[in-house]
PDB file of C-alpha atoms in Angstrom:
ATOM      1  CA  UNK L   1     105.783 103.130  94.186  1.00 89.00           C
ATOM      2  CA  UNK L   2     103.635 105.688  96.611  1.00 94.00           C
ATOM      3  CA  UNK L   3     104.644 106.398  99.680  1.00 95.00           C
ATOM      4  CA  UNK L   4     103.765 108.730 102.750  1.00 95.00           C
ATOM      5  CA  UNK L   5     105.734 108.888 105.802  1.00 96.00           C
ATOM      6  CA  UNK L   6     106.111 111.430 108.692  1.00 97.00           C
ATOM      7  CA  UNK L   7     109.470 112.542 109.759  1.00 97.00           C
ATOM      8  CA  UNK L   8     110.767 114.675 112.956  1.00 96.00           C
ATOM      9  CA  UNK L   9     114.227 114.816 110.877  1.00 96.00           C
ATOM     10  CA  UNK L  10     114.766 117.955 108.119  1.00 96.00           C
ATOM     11  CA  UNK L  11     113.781 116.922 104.625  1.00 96.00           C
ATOM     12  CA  UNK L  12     115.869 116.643 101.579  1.00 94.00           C
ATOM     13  CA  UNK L  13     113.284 118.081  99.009  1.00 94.00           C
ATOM     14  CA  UNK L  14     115.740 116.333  95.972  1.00 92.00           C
ATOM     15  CA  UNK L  15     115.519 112.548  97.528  1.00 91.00           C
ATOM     16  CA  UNK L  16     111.397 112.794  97.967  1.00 94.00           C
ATOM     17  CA  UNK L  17     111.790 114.126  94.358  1.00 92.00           C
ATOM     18  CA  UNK L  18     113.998 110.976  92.852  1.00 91.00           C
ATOM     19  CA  UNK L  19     112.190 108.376  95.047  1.00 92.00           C
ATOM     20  CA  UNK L  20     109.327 108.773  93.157  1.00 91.00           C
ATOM     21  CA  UNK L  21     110.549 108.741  89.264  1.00 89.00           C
ATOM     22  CA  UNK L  22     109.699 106.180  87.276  1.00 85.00           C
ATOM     23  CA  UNK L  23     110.917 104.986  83.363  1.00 82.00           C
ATOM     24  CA  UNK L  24     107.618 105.526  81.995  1.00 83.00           C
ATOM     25  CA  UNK L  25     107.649 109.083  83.283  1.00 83.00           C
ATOM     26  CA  UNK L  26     108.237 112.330  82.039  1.00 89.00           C
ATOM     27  CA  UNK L  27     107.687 114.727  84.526  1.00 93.00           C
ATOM     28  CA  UNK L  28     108.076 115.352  88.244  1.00 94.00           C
ATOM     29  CA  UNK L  29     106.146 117.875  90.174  1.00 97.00           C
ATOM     30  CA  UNK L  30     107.683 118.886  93.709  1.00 97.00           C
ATOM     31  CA  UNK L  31     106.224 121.087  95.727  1.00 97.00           C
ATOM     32  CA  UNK L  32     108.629 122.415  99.094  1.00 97.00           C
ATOM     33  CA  UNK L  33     106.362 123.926 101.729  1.00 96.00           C
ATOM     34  CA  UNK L  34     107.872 125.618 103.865  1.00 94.00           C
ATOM     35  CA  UNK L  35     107.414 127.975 107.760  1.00 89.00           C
ATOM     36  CA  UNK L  36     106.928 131.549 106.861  1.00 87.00           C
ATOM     37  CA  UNK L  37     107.918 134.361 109.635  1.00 90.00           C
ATOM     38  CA  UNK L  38     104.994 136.715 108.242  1.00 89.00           C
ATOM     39  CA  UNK L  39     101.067 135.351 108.922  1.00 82.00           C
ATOM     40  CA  UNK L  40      98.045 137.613 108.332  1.00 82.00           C
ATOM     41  CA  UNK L  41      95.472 137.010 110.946  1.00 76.00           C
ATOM     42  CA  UNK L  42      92.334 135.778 109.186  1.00 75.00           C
ATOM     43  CA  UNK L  43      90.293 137.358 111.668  1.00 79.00           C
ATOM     44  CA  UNK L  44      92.035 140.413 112.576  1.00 86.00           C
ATOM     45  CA  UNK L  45      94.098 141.015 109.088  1.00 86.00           C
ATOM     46  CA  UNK L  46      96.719 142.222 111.872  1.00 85.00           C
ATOM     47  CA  UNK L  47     100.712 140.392 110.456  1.00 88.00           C
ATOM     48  CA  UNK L  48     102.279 138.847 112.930  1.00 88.00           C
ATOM     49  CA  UNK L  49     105.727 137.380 113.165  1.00 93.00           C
ATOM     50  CA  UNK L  50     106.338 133.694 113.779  1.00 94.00           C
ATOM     51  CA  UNK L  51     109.665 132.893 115.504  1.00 96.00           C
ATOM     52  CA  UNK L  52     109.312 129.181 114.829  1.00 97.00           C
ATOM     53  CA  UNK L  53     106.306 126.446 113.847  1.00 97.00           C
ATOM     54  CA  UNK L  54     105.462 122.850 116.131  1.00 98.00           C
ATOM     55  CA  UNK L  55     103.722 120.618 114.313  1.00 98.00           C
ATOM     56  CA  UNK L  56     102.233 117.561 115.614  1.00 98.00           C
ATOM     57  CA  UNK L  57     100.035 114.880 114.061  1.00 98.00           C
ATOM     58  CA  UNK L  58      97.796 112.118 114.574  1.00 98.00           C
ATOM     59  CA  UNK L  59     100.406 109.874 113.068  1.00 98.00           C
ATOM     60  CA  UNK L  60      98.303 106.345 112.288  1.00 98.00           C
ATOM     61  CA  UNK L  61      95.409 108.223 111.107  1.00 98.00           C
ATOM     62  CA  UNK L  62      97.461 110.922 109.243  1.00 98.00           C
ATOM     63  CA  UNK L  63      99.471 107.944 107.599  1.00 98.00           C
ATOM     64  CA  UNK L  64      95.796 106.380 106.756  1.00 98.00           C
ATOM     65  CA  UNK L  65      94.515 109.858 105.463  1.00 98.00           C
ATOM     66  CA  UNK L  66      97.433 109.900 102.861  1.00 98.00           C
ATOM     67  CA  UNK L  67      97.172 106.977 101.638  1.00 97.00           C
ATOM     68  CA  UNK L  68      93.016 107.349 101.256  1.00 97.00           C
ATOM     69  CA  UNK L  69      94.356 110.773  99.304  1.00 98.00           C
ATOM     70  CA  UNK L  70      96.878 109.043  97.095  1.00 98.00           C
ATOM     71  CA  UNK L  71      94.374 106.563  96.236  1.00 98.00           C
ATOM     72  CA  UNK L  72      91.797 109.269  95.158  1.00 98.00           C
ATOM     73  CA  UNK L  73      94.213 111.346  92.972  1.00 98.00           C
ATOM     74  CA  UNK L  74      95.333 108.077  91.317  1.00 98.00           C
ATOM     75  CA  UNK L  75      91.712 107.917  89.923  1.00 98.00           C
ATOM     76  CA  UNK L  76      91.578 111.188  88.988  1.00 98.00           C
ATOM     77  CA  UNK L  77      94.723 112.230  87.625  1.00 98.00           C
ATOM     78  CA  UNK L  78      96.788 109.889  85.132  1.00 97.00           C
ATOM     79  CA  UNK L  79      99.822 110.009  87.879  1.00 97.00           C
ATOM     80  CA  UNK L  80     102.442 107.468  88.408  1.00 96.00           C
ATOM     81  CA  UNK L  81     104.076 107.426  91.499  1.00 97.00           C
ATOM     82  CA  UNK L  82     103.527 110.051  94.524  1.00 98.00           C
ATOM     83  CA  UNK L  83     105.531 110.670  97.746  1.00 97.00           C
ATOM     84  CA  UNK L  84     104.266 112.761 100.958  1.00 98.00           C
ATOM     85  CA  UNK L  85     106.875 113.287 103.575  1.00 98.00           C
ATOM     86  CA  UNK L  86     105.511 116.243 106.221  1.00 98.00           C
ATOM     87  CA  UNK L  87     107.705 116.806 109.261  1.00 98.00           C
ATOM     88  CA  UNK L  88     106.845 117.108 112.427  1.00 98.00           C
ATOM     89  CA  UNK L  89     108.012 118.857 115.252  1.00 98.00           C
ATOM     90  CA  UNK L  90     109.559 122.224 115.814  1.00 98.00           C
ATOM     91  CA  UNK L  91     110.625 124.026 112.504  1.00 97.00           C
ATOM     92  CA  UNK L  92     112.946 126.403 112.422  1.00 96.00           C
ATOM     93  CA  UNK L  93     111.597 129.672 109.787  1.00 95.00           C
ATOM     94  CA  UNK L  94     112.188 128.857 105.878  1.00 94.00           C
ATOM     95  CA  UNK L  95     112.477 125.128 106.740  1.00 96.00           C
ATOM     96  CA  UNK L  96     110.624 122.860 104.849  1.00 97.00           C
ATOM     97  CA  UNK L  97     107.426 120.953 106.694  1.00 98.00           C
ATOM     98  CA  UNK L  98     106.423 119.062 103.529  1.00 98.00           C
ATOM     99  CA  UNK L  99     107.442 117.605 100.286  1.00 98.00           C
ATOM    100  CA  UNK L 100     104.733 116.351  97.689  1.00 98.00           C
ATOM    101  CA  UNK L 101     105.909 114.527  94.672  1.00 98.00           C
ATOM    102  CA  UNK L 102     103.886 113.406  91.727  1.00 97.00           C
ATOM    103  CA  UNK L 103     105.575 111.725  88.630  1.00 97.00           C
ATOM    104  CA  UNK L 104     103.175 111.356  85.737  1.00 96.00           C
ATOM    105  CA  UNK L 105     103.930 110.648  81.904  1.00 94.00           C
ATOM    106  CA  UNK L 106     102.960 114.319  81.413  1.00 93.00           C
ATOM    107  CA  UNK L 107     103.350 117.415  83.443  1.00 94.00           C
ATOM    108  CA  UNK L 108     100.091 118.748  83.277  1.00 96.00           C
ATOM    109  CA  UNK L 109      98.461 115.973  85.186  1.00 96.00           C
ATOM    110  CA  UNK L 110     101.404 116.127  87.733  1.00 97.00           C
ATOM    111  CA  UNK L 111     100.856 120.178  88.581  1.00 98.00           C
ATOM    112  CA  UNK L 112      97.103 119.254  88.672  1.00 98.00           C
ATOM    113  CA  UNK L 113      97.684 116.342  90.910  1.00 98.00           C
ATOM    114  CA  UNK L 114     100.136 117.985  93.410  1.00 98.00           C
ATOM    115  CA  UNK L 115      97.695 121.130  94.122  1.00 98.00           C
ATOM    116  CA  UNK L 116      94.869 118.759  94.358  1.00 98.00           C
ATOM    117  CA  UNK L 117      97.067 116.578  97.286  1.00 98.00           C
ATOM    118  CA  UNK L 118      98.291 119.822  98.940  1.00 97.00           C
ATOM    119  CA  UNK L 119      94.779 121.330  99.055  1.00 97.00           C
ATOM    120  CA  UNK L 120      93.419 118.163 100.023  1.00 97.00           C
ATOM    121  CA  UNK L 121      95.815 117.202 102.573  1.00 97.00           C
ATOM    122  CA  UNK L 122      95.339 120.948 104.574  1.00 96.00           C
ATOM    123  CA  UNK L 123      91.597 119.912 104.681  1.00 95.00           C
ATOM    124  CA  UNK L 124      92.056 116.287 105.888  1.00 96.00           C
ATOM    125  CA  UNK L 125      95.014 114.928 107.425  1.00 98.00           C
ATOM    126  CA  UNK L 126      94.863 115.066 111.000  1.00 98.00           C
ATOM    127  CA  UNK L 127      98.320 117.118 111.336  1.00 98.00           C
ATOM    128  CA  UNK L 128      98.258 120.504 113.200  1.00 98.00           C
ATOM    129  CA  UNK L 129     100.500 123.685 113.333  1.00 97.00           C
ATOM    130  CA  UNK L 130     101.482 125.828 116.176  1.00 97.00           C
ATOM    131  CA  UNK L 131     102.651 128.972 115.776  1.00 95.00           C
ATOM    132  CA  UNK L 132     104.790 130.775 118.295  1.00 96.00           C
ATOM    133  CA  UNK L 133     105.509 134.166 118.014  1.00 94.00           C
ATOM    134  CA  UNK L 134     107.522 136.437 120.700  1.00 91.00           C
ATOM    135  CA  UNK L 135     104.353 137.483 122.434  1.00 91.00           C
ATOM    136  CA  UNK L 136     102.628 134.145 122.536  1.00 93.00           C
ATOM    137  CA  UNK L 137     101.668 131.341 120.293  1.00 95.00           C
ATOM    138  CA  UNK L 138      98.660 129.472 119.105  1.00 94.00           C
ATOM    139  CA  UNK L 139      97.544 126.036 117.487  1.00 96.00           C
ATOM    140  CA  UNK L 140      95.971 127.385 113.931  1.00 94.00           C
ATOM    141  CA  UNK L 141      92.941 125.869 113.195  1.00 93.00           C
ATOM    142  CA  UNK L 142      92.146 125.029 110.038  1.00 88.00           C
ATOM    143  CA  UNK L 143      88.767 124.665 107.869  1.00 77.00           C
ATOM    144  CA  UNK L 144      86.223 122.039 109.004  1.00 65.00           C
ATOM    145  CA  UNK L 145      85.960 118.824 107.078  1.00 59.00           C
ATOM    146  CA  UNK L 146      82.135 118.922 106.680  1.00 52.00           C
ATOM    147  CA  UNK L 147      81.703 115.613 105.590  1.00 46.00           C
ATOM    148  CA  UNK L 148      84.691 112.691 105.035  1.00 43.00           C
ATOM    149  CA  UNK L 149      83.750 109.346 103.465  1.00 36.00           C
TER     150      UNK L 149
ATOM    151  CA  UNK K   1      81.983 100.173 128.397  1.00 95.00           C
ATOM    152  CA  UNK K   2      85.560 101.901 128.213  1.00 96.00           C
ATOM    153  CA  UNK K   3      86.672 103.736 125.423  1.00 96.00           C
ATOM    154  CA  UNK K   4      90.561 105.446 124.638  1.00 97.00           C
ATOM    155  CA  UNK K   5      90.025 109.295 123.835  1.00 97.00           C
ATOM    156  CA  UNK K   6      93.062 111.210 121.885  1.00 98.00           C
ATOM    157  CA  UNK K   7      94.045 114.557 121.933  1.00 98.00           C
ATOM    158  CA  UNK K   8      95.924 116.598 119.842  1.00 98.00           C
ATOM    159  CA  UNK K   9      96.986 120.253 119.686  1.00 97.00           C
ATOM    160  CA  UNK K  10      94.854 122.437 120.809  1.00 97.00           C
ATOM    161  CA  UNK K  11      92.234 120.013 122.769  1.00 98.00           C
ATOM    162  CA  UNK K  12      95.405 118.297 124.020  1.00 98.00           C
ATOM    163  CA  UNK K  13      96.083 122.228 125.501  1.00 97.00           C
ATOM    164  CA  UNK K  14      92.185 122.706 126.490  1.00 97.00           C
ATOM    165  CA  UNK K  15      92.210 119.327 128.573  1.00 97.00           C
ATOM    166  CA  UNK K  16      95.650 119.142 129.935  1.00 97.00           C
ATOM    167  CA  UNK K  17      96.211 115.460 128.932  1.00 96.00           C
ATOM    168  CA  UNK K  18      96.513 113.890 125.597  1.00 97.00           C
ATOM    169  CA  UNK K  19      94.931 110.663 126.373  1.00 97.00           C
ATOM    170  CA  UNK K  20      91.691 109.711 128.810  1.00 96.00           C
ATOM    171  CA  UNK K  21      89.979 106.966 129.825  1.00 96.00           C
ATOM    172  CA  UNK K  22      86.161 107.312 129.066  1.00 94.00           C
ATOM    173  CA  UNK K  23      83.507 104.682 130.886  1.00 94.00           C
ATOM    174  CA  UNK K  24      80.397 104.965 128.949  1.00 95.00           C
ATOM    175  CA  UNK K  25      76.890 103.151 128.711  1.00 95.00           C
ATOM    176  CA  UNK K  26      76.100 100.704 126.218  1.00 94.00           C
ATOM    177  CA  UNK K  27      74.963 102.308 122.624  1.00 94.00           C
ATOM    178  CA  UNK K  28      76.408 105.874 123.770  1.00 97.00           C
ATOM    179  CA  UNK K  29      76.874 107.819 120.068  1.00 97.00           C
ATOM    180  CA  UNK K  30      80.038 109.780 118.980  1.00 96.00           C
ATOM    181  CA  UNK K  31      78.640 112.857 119.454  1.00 95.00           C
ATOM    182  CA  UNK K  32      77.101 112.363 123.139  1.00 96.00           C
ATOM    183  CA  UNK K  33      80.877 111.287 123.800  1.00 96.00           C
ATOM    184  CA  UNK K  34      81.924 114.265 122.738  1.00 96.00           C
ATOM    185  CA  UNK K  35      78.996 116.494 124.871  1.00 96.00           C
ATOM    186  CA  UNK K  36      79.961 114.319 127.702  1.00 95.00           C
ATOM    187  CA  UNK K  37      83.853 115.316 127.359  1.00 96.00           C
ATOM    188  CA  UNK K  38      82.928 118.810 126.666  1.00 97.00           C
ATOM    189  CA  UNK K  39      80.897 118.679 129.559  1.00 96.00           C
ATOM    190  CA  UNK K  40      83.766 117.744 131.685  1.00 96.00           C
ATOM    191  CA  UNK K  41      86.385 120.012 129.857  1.00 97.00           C
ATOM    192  CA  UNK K  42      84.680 123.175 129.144  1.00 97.00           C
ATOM    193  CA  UNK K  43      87.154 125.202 127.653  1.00 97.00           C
ATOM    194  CA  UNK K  44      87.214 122.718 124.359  1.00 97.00           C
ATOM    195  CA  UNK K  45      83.316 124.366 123.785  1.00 95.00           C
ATOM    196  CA  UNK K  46      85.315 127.387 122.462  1.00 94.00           C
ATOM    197  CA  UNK K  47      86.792 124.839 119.596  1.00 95.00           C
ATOM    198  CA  UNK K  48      85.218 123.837 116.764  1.00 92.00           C
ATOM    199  CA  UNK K  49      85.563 120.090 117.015  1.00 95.00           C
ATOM    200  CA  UNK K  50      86.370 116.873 114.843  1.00 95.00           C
ATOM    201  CA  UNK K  51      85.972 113.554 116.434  1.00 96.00           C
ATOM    202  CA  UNK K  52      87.679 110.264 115.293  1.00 98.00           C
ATOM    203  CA  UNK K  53      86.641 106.501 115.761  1.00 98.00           C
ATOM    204  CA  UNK K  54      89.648 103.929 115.202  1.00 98.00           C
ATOM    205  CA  UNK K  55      91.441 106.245 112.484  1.00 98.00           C
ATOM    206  CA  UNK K  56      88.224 107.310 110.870  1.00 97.00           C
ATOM    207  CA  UNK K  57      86.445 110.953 111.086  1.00 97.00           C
ATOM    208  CA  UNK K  58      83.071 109.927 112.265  1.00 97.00           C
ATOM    209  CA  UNK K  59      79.587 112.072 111.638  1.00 94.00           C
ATOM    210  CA  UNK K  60      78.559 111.496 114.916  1.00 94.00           C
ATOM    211  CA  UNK K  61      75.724 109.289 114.877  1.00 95.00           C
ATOM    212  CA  UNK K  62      77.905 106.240 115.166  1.00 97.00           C
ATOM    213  CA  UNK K  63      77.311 103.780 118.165  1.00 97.00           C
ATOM    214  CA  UNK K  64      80.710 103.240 120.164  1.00 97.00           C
ATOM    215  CA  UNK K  65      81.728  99.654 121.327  1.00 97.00           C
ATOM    216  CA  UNK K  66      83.911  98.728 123.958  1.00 97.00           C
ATOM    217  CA  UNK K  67      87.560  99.234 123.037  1.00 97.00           C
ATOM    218  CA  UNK K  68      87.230 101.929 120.270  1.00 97.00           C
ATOM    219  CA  UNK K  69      89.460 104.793 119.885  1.00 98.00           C
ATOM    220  CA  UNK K  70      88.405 108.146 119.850  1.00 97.00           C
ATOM    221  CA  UNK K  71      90.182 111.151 119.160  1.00 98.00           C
ATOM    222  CA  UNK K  72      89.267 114.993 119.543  1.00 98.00           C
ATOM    223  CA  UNK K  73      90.826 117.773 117.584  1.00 97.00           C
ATOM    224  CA  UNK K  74      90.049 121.187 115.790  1.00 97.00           C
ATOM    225  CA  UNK K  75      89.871 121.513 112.049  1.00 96.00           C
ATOM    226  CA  UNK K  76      93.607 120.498 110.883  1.00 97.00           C
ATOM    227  CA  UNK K  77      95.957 122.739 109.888  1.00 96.00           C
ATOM    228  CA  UNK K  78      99.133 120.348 108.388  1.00 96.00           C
ATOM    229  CA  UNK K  79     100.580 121.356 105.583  1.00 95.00           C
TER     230      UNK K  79
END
């Protein structure tokens, strides 16, 4: 069974990771994203250090983009079962914001399946990221969605 | 008509409030919402900007009807 959920509690990468394991399957790809302290500005290349992350979401719509995501990789990749859980709220550095899981028969189509969600999620689902750093902070922005059907 | 309006992050920031009342005339688009709310809150013209109907990203041409939900935000950065 799929599921995608939001969560203001820390995540426990291994339970995302079981939830989602089927008989039929053979293979489990989990990817654990996590805060980093060190971001590159994209505009000024400058590194700056983050003391902690906020992240906040649309939360129906971000539940509704997930599932629209799941749906699409299900047609494209021969997956099984997949589980999203991003947190939200403050995150303390090297915590983890967001566990994808895909189970498929194979591995290949699992790996293929999970960068495909990640990529597609940081394009789409209305969740944002603050950064706060000891000299100020700042909402990233992300890339434009140019067109969403 | 009257129409919900959402903010998040950094329009949430730019306005001051993360929710407004809009009154608008009959057949008003998605995008003259959103030039009518950047109108009033100038500081979100330094955003790029998504808008939302009901849980959907809308293009812009779409007609609002009383009772929709809109929502503003800058490209998403989840993840």
């Amino acid at each position: 069974m799929d599921f995608f959920e939001l969560t203001t509690e820390p995540l426990d990468i291994t339970s995302v990771a079981r939830r989602v394991v089927p008989p039929e399957c053979g293979a489990t790809v989990t990817l654990d994203g996590y805060a980093r302290r060190f971001t590159k500005d994209r505009e000024t290349g400058e590194v700056r250090e983050t003391l902690y992350l906020v992240y906040e979401a649309y939360e129906p719509m971000a539940i509704k983009e997930m599932e629209k995501l799941v749906k699409v990789a299900h047609e494209q990749f021969e997956i099984t079962n997949v589980g999203i859980v991003h947190r939200l709220g403050k995150l303390e550095i090297g915590e983890t914001s967001i566990v994808i899981s895909v189970a498929a028969p194979h591995r290949k189509d699992a790996f293929a399946a999970c960068e495909w969600l990640i990529r597609e999620l940081k394009r789409t689902v209305p969740i944002w990221k603050k950064e706060v750093y000891a000299d100020g902070e700042q909402w990233v922005e992300g890339e434009l969605v140019t067109q969403m059907s | 008509m009257r129409v919900r309006t959402l903010f998040f992050g950094a329009t949430a920031d730019e306005v001051g409030k993360r929710e407004l009342e809009l009154c608008l005339d009959e057949s008003t688009t998605a995008s003259q919402a959103l030039s009518n709310i950047v109108e009033q809150f100038p500081r979100l013209s330094t955003h790029k900007l998504r808008i939302s109907i009901n849980l959907s990203y809308a293009l812009g041409e779409e007609v609002l009807r009383d009772g929709d939900e809109l929502a503003i935000f800058t490209a998403v950065s989840g993840g």
